[in-house]
Coordinates of C-alpha atoms in Angstrom, one line a residue:
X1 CA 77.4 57.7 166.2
X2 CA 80.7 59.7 166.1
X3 CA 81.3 61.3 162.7
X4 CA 84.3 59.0 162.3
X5 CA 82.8 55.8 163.0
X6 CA 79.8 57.2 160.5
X7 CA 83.0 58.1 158.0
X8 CA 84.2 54.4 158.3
X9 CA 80.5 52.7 157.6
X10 CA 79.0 54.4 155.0
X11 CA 78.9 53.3 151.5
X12 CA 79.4 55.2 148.3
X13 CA 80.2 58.2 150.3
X14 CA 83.8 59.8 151.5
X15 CA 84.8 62.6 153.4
X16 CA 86.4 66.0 151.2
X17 CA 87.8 69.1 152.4
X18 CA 85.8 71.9 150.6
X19 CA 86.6 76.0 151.5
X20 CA 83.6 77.5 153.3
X21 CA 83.2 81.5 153.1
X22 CA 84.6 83.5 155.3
X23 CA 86.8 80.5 156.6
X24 CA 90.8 80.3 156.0
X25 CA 91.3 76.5 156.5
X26 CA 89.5 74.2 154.5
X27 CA 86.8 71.9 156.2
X28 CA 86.1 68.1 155.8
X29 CA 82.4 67.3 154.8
X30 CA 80.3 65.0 153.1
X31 CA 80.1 66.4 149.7
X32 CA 76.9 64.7 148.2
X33 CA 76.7 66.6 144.7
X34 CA 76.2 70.4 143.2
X35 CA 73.1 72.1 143.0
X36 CA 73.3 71.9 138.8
X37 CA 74.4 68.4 138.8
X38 CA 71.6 66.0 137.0
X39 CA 72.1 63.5 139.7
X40 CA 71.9 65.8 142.4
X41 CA 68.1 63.9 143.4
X42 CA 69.3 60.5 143.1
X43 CA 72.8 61.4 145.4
X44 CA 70.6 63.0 148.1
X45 CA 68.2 59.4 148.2
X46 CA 71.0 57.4 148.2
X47 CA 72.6 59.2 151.5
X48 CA 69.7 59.5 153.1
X49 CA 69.2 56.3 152.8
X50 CA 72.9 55.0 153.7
X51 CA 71.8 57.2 156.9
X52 CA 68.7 55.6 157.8
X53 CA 70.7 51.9 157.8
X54 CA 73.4 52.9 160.0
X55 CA 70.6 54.4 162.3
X56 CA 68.9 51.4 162.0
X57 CA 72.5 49.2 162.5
X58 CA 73.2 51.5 165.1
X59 CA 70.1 51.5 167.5
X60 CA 70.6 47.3 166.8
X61 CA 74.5 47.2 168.5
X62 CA 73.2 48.9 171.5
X63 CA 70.0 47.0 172.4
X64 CA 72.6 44.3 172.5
X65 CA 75.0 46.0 174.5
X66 CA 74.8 44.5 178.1
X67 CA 73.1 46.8 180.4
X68 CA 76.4 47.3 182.4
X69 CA 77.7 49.0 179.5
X70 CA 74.9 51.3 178.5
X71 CA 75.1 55.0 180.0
X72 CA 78.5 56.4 180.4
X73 CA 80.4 53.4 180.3
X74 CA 78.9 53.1 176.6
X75 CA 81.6 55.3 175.3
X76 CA 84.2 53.6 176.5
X77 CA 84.0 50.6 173.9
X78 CA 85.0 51.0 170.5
X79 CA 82.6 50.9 167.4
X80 CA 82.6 47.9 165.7
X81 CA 84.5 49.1 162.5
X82 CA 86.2 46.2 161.4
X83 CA 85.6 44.5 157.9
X84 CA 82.3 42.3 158.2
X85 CA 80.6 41.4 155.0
X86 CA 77.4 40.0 157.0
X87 CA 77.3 43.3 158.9
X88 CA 76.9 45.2 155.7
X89 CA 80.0 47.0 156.3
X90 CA 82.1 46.8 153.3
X91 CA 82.5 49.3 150.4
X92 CA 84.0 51.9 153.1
X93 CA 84.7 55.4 152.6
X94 CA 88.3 55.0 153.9
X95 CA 90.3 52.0 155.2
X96 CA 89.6 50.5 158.8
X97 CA 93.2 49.0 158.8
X98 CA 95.6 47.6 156.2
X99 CA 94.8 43.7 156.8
X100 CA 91.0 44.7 155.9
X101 CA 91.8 47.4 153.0
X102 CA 94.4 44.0 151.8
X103 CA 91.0 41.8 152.0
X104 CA 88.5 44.1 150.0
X105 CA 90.9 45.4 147.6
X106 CA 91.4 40.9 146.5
X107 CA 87.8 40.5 146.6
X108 CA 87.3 43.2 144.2
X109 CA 89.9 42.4 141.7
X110 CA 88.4 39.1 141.5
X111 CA 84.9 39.7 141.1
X112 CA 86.2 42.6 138.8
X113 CA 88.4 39.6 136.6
X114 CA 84.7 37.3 136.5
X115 CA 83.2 40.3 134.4
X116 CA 85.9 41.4 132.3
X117 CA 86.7 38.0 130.3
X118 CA 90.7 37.6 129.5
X119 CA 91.9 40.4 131.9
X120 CA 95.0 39.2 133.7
X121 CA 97.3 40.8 136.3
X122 CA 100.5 38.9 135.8
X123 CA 104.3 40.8 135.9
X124 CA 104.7 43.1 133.0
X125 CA 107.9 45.3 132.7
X126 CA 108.6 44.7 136.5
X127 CA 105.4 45.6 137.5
X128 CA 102.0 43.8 138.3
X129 CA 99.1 46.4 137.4
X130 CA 95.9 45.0 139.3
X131 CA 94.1 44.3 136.1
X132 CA 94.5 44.5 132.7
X133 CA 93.6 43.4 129.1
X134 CA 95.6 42.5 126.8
X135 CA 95.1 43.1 122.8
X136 CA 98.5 42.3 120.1
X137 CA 100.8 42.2 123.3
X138 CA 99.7 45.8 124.0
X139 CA 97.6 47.0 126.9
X140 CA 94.4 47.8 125.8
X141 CA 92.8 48.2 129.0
X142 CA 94.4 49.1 132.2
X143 CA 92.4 48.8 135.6
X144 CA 93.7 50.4 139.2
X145 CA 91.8 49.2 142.3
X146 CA 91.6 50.9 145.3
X147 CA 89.9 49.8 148.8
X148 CA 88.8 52.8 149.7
X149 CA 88.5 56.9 148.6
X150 CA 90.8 58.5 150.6
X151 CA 92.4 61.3 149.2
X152 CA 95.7 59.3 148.8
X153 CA 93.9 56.6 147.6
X154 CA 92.6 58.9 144.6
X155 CA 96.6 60.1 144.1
X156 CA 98.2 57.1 144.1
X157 CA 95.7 55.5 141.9
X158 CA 96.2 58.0 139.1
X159 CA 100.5 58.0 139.8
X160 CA 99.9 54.2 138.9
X161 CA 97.8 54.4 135.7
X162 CA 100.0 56.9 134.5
X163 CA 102.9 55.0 135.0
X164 CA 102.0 51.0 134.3
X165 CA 101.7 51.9 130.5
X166 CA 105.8 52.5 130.4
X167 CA 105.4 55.5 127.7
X168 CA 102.9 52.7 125.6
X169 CA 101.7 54.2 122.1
X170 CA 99.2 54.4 121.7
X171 CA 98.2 54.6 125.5
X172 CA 96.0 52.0 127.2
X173 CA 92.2 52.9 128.2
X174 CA 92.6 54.2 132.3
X175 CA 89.9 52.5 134.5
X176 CA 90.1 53.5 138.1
X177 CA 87.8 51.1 140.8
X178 CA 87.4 52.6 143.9
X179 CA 84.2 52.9 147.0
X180 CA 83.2 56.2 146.5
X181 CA 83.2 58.9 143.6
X182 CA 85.4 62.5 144.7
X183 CA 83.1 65.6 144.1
X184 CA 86.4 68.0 144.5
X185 CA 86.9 69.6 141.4
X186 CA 90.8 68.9 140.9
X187 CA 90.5 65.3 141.1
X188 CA 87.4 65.5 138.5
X189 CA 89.3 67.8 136.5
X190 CA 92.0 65.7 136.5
X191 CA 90.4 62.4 135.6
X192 CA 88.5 64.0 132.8
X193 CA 91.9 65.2 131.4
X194 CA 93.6 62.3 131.5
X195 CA 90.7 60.6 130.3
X196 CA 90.4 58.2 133.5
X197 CA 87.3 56.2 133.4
X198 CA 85.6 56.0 137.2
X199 CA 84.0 52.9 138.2
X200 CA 82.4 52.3 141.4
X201 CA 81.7 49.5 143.8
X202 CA 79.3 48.4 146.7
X203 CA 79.6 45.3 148.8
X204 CA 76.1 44.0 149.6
X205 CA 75.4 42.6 153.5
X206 CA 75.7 39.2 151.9
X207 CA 79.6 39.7 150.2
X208 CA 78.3 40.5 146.9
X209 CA 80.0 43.1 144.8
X210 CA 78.2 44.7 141.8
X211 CA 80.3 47.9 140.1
X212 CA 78.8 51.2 138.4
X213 CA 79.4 52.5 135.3
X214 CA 81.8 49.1 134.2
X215 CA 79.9 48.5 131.2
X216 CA 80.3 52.7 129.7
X217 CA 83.8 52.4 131.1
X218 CA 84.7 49.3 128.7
X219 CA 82.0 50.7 125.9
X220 CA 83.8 49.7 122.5
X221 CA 86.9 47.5 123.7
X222 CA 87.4 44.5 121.8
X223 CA 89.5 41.7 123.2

């Protein structure tokens, strides 16, 4: 399948530019993890095995393609992209249009609200953060939910933690929710500095939305 259609289907995995050697622009790759990190092993299973479904998905969509279609005149229809949970084709890498980003990104924040007990998302000082907890009228726990893990997805998300709290002291724990983790080292960096807590989500082929690392990300907060 085309790289881009690949780009749009996988799951837990996104796209980064990265500077080869020898090479003055940067290059966009699949950046699964660095040699020296510990879960270099389980990265690597987990994309080969988002690459073995969508070979499997894949051969599936063109046995069904009508036999007219098959050959050259294959190319000519567009990949089925769109936002499907039956398909398996949610927790995308990047957005396949704003209507389906708009879907995801609701279906998150709700399942999100069933497992964090009291979190609302009603107006606060003219604005209406996705998520958050509340503890003596203060912010204790601040949540920003993306759809997907596109670079400007990653740099908005952090803009908006930064700027829900309104200069709150002391300053609310950061969680950001988003598809895929970055393995660029300036958005790492830059979490880790502002102390940005990174939780992860997958849409199952049935709807169902489970999130990594929620419970370390909400270790210690009291309501």
């Amino acid at each position: 399948m085309p790289v881009e259609e690949f780009a749009q289907r996988i799951r837990g995995f996104v796209r980064e530019e990265f500077h080869a050697p020898n090479r003055e622009k940067p290059e966009l790759a699949f950046l699964i993890a660095a040699a020296d990190d510990a879960d270099l092993i389980s990265r690597l299973y987990s994309y080969v095995s988002e690459c073995a479904r969508l070979r499997i998905e894949k051969r599936a969509e063109v046995a069904k393609t009508p036999k007219g279609l098959k050959g050259k005149a294959k190319s000519k229809v567009k990949p089925n992209t769109s936002f499907n949970p039956e398909a398996g084709t949610d927790g995308l890498g990047a957005g396949s249009g704003e209507r389906n980003v708009v879907r995801i990104h609701g279906r998150v924040v709700n399942a999100l609200q069933k497992l964090v007990p009291g979190s609302v998302n009603s107006l606060r000082d003219g604005m209406r953060p996705d998520l958050y907890l509340l503890r003596r009228d203060r912010i204790s726990v601040l949540f920003e939910v993306k759809a997907s893990s596109d670079t400007q997805s990653w740099f908005t998300a952090i803009g908006q933690l930064l700027v829900y709290p309104n200069g709150q002291e002391p300053s609310p724990r950061m969680v950001f929710v988003c598809p895929a983790d970055r393995r660029d080292p300036s958005f790492r960096g830059a979490l880790k500095r502002l102390n940005i807590h990174l939780v992860t989500f997958v849409i199952n082929g049935r709807g169902h939305i489970s999130f990594s690392d929620l419970d370390q990300a909400l270790e210690g907060v009291t309501a």
